[in-house]
PDB file of C-alpha atoms in Angstrom:
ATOM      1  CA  UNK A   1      57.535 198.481 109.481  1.00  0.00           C
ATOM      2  CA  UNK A   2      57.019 196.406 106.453  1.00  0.00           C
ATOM      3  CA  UNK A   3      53.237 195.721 104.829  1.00  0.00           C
ATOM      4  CA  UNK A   4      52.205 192.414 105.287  1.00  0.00           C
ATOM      5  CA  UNK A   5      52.330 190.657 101.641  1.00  0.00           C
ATOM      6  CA  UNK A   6      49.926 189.695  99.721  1.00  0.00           C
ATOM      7  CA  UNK A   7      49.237 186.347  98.784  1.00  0.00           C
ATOM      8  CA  UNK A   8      46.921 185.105  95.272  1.00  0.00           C
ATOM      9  CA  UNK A   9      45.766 181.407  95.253  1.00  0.00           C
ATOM     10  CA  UNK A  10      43.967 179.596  93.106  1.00  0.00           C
ATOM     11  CA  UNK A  11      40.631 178.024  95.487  1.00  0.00           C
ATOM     12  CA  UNK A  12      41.904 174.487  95.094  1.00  0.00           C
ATOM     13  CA  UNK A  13      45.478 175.445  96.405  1.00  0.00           C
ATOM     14  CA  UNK A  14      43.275 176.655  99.506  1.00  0.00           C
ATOM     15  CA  UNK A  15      43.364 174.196 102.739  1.00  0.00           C
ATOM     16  CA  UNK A  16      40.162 173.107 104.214  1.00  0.00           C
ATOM     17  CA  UNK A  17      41.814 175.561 107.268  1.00  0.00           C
ATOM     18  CA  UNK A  18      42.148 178.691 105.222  1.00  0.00           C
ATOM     19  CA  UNK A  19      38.539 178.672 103.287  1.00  0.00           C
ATOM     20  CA  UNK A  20      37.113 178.287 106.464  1.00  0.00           C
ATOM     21  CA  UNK A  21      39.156 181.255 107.897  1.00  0.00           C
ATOM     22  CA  UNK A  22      38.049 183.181 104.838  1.00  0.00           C
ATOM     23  CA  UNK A  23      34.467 181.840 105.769  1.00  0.00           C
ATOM     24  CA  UNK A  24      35.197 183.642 108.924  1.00  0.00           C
ATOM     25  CA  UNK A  25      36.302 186.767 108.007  1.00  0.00           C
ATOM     26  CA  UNK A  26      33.554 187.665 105.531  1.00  0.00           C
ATOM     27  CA  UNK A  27      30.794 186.435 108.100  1.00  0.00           C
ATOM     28  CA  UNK A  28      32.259 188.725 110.408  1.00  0.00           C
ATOM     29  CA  UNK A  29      32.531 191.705 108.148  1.00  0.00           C
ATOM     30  CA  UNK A  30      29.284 191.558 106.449  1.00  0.00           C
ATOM     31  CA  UNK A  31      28.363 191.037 110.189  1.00  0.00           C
ATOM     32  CA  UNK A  32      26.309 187.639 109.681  1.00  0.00           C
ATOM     33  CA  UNK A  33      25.155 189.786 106.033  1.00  0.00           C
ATOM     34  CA  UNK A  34      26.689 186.708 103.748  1.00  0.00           C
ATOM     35  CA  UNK A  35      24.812 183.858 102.754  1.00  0.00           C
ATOM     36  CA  UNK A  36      26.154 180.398 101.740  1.00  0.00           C
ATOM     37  CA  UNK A  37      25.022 181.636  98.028  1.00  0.00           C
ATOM     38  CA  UNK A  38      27.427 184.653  98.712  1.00  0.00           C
ATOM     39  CA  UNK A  39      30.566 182.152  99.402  1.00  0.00           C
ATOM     40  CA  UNK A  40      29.747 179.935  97.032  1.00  0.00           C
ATOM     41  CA  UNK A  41      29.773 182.606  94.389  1.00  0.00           C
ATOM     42  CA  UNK A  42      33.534 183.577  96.103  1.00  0.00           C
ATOM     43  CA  UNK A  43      34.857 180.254  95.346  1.00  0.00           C
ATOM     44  CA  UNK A  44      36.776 178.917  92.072  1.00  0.00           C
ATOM     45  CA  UNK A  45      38.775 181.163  91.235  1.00  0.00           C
ATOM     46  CA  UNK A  46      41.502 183.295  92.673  1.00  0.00           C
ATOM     47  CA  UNK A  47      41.845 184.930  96.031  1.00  0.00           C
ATOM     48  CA  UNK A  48      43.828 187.451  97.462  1.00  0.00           C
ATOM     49  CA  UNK A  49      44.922 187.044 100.867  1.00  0.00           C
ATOM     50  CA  UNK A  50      46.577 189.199 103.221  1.00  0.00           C
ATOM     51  CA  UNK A  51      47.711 188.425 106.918  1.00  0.00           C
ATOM     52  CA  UNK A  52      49.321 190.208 110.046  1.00  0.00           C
ATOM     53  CA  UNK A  53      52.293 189.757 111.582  1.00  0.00           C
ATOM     54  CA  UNK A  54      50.570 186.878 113.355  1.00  0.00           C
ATOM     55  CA  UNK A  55      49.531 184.882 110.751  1.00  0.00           C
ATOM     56  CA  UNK A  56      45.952 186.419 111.482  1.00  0.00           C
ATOM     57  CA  UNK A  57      43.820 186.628 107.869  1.00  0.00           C
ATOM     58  CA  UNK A  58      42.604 190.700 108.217  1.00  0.00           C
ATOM     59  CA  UNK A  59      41.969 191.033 104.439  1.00  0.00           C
ATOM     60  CA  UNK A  60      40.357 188.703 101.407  1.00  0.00           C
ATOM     61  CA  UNK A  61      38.551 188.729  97.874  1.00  0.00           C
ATOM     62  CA  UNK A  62      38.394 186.574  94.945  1.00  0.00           C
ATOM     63  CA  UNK A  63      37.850 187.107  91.476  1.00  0.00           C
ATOM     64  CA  UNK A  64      36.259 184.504  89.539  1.00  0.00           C
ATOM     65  CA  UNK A  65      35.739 184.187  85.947  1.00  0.00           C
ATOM     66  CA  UNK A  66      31.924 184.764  84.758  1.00  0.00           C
ATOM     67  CA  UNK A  67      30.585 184.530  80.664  1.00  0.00           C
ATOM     68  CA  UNK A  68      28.886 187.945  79.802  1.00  0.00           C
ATOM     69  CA  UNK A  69      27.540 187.901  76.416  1.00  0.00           C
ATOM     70  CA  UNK A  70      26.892 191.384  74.887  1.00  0.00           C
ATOM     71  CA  UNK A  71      26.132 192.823  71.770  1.00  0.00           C
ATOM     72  CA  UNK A  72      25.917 188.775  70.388  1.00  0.00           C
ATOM     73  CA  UNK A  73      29.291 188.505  71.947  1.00  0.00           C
ATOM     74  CA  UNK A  74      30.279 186.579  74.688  1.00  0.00           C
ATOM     75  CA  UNK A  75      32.985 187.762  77.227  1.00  0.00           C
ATOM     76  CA  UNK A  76      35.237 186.826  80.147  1.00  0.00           C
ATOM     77  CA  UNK A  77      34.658 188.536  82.934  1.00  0.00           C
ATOM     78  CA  UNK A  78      36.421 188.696  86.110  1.00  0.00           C
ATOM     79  CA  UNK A  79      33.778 189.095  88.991  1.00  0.00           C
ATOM     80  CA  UNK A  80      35.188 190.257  92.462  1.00  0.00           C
ATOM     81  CA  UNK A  81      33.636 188.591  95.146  1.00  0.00           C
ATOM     82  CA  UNK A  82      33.476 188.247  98.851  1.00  0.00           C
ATOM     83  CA  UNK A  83      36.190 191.668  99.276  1.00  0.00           C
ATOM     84  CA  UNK A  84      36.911 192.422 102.966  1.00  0.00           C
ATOM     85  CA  UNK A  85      39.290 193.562 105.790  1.00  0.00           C
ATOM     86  CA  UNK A  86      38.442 193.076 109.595  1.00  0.00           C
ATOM     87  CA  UNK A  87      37.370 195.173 111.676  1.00  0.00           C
ATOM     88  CA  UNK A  88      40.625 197.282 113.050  1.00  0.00           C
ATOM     89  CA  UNK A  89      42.691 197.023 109.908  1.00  0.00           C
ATOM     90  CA  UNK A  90      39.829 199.282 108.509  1.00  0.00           C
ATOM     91  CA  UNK A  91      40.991 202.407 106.232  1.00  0.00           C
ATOM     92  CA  UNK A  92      44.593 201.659 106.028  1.00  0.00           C
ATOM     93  CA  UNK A  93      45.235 200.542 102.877  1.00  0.00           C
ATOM     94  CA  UNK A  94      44.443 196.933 102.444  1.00  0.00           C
ATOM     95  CA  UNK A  95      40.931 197.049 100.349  1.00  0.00           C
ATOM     96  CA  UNK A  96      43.303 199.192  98.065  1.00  0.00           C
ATOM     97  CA  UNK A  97      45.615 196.481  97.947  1.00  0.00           C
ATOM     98  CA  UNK A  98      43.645 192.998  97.990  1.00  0.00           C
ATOM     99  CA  UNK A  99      41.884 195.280  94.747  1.00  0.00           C
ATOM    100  CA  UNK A 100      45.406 195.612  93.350  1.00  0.00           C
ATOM    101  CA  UNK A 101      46.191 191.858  93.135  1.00  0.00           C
ATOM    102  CA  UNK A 102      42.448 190.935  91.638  1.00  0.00           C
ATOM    103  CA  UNK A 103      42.822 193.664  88.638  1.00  0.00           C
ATOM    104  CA  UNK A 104      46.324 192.630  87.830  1.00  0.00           C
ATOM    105  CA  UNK A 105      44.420 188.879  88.051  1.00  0.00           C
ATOM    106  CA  UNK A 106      41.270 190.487  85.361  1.00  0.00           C
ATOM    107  CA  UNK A 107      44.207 192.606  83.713  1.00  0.00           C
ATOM    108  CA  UNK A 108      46.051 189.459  82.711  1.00  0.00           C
ATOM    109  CA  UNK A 109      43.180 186.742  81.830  1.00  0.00           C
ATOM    110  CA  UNK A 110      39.771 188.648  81.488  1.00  0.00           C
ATOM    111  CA  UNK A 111      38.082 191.281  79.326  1.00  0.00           C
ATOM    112  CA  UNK A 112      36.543 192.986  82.044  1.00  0.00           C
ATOM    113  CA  UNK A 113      36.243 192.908  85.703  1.00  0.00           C
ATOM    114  CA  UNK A 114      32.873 193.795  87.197  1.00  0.00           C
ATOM    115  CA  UNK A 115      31.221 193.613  91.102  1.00  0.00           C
ATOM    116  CA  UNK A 116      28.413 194.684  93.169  1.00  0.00           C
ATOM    117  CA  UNK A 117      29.164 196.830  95.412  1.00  0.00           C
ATOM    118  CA  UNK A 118      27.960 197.486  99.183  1.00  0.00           C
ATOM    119  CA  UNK A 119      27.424 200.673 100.855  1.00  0.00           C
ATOM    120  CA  UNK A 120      30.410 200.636 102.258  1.00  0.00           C
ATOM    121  CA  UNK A 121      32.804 199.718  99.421  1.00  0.00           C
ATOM    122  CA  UNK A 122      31.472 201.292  97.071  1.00  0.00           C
ATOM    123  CA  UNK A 123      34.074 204.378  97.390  1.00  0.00           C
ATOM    124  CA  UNK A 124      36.793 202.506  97.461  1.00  0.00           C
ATOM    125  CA  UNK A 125      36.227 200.593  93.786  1.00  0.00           C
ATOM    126  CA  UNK A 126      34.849 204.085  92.441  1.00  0.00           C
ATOM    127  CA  UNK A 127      38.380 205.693  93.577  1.00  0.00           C
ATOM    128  CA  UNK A 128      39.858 202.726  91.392  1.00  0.00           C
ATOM    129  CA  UNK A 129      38.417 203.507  88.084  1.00  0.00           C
ATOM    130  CA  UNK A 130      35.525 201.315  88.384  1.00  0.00           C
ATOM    131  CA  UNK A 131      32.103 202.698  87.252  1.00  0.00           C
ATOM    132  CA  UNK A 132      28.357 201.777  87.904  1.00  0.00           C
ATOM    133  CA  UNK A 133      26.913 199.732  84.886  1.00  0.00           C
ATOM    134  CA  UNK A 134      24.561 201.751  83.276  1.00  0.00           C
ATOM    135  CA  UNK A 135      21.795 198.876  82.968  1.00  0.00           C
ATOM    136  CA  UNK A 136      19.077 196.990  84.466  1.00  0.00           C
ATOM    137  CA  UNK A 137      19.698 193.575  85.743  1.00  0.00           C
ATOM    138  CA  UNK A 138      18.333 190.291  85.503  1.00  0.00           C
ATOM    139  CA  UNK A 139      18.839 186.984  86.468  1.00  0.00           C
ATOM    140  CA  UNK A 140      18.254 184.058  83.765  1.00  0.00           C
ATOM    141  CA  UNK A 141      16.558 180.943  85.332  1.00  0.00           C
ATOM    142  CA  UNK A 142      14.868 178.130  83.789  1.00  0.00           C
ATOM    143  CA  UNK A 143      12.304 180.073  83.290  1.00  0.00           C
ATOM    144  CA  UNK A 144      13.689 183.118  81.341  1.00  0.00           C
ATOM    145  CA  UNK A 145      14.909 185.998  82.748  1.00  0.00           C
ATOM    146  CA  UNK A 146      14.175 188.048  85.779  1.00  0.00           C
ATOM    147  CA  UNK A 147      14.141 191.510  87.202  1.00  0.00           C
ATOM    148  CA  UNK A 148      17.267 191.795  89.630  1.00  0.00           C
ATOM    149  CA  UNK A 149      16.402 195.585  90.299  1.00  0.00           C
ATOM    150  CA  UNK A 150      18.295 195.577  93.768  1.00  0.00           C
ATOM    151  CA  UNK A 151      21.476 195.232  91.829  1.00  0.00           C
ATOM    152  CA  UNK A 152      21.155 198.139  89.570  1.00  0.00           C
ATOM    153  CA  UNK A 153      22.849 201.053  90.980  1.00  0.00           C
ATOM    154  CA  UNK A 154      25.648 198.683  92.615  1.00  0.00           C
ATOM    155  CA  UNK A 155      27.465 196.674  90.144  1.00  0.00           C
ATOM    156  CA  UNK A 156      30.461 198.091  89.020  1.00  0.00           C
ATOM    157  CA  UNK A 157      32.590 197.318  86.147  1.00  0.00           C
ATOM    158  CA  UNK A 158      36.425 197.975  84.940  1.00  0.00           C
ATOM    159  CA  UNK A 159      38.070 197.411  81.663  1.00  0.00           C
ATOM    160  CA  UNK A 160      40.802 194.533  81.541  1.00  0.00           C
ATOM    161  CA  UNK A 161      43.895 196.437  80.577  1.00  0.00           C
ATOM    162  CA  UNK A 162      44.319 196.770  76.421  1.00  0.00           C
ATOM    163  CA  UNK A 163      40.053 196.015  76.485  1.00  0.00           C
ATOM    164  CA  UNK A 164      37.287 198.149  75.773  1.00  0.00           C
ATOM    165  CA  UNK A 165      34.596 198.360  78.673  1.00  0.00           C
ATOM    166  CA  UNK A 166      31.725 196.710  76.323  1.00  0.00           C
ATOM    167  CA  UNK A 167      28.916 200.205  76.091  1.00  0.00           C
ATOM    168  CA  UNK A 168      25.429 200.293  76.413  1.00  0.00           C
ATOM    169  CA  UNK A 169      25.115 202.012  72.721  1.00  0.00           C
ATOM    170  CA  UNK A 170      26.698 198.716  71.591  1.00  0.00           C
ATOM    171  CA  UNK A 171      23.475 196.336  72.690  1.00  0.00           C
ATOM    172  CA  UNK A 172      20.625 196.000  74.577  1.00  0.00           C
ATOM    173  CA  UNK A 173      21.229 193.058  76.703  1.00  0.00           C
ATOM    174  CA  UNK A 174      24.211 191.471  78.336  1.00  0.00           C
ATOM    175  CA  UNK A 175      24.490 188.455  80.056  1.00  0.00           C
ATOM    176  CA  UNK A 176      26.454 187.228  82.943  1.00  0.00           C
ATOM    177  CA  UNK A 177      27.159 183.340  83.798  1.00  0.00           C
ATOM    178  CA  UNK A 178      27.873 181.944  87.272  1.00  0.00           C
ATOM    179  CA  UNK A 179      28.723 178.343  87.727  1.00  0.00           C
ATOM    180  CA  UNK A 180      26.053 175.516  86.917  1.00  0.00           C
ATOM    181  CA  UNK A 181      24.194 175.754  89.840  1.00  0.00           C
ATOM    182  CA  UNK A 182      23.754 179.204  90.000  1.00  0.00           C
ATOM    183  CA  UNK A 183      22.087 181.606  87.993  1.00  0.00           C
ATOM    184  CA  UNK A 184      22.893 183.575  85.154  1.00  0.00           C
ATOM    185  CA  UNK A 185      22.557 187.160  85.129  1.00  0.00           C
ATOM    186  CA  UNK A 186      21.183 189.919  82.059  1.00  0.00           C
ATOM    187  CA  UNK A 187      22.585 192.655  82.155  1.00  0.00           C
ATOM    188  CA  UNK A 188      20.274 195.229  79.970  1.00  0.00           C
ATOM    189  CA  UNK A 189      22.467 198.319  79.231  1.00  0.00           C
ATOM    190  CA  UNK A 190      20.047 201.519  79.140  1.00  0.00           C
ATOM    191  CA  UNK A 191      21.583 205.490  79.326  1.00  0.00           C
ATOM    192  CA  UNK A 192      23.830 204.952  82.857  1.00  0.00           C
ATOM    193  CA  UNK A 193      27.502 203.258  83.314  1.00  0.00           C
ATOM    194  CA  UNK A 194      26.862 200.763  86.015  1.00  0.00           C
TER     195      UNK A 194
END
């Protein structure tokens, strides 16, 4: 039996059809766990798609480019978002593969990739390479900074291929863009890899 392929798009390639079918997906594998914020975040960049024999969409995630300034340097980092395979396509290879497709995407156009991680996926990117940051977190709003402590201890990063991961000994603060209207996030390096 042959694997179903995957597919990479750009989000503007997407239909109307297929981002709400993605929409779909990751509401029902977060299990009603993913706010509009969440798929917002997934959007504008590239996804990587993967379907059955039927045409049904069992696997997703996106990588989209963020700005991380560290060390008074500012980076291009790929951040995986909105990763997921439904339910009874579970734990046979697909996370593994939909991961594949968005490193060779960070490989080829970012410095690094990074991601926070859920419970449950956090195995899977830690069997790819990817390691914890080793920082606190913060998000910068209008007013300044602040504390994103739930994140620290789940976001994950992985050098681009030929890239140093940037290191904590480098700098004390790092900083992580999203689009416009969403915030921008600090990431403080202290003595752990996140």
């Amino acid at each position: 039996m042959t694997e179903p392929a995957v597919r990479t798009a750009p989000t503007f390639e997407l239909t109307a059809a297929e981002r709400a079918e993605i929409r779909d997906l990751l509401d029902a594998a977060f299990e009603g766990d993913f706010a509009d914020e969440d798929w917002e975040h997934a959007l504008g960049g590239v996804h990587a798609l993967i379907r059955d024999a039927d045409g049904l969409l069992i696997a997703h995630g996106s990588v989209v480019q963020r700005r991380v300034l560290h060390a008074d340097r500012s980076y291009r980092a790929g951040y995986v978002e909105g990763v997921a395979v439904r339910a009874g396509h579970r734990r046979g290879g697909l996370g593994h593969r939909i991961m594949a497709a968005l490193e060779h995407v960070i490989d080829s156009a970012h410095d690094f990739g990074a991601l926070s991680a859920s419970d449950a996926g956090a195995a899977l990117y830690a069997a790819r390479g990817w390691r914890i940051w080793p920082g606190r977190l913060t998000a910068l709003g209008p007013d300044g900074p602040l504390p994103l402590p739930e994140e620290e201890g789940s976001t994950y990063v992985r050098p681009a291929a030929g890239h140093p991961l940037p290191g904590p000994e480098a700098d004390r603060r790092a900083v992580r863009g999203r689009t416009a209207s969403t915030a921008v996030t600090c990431i403080d390096p202290i003595s752990r890899l996140r």
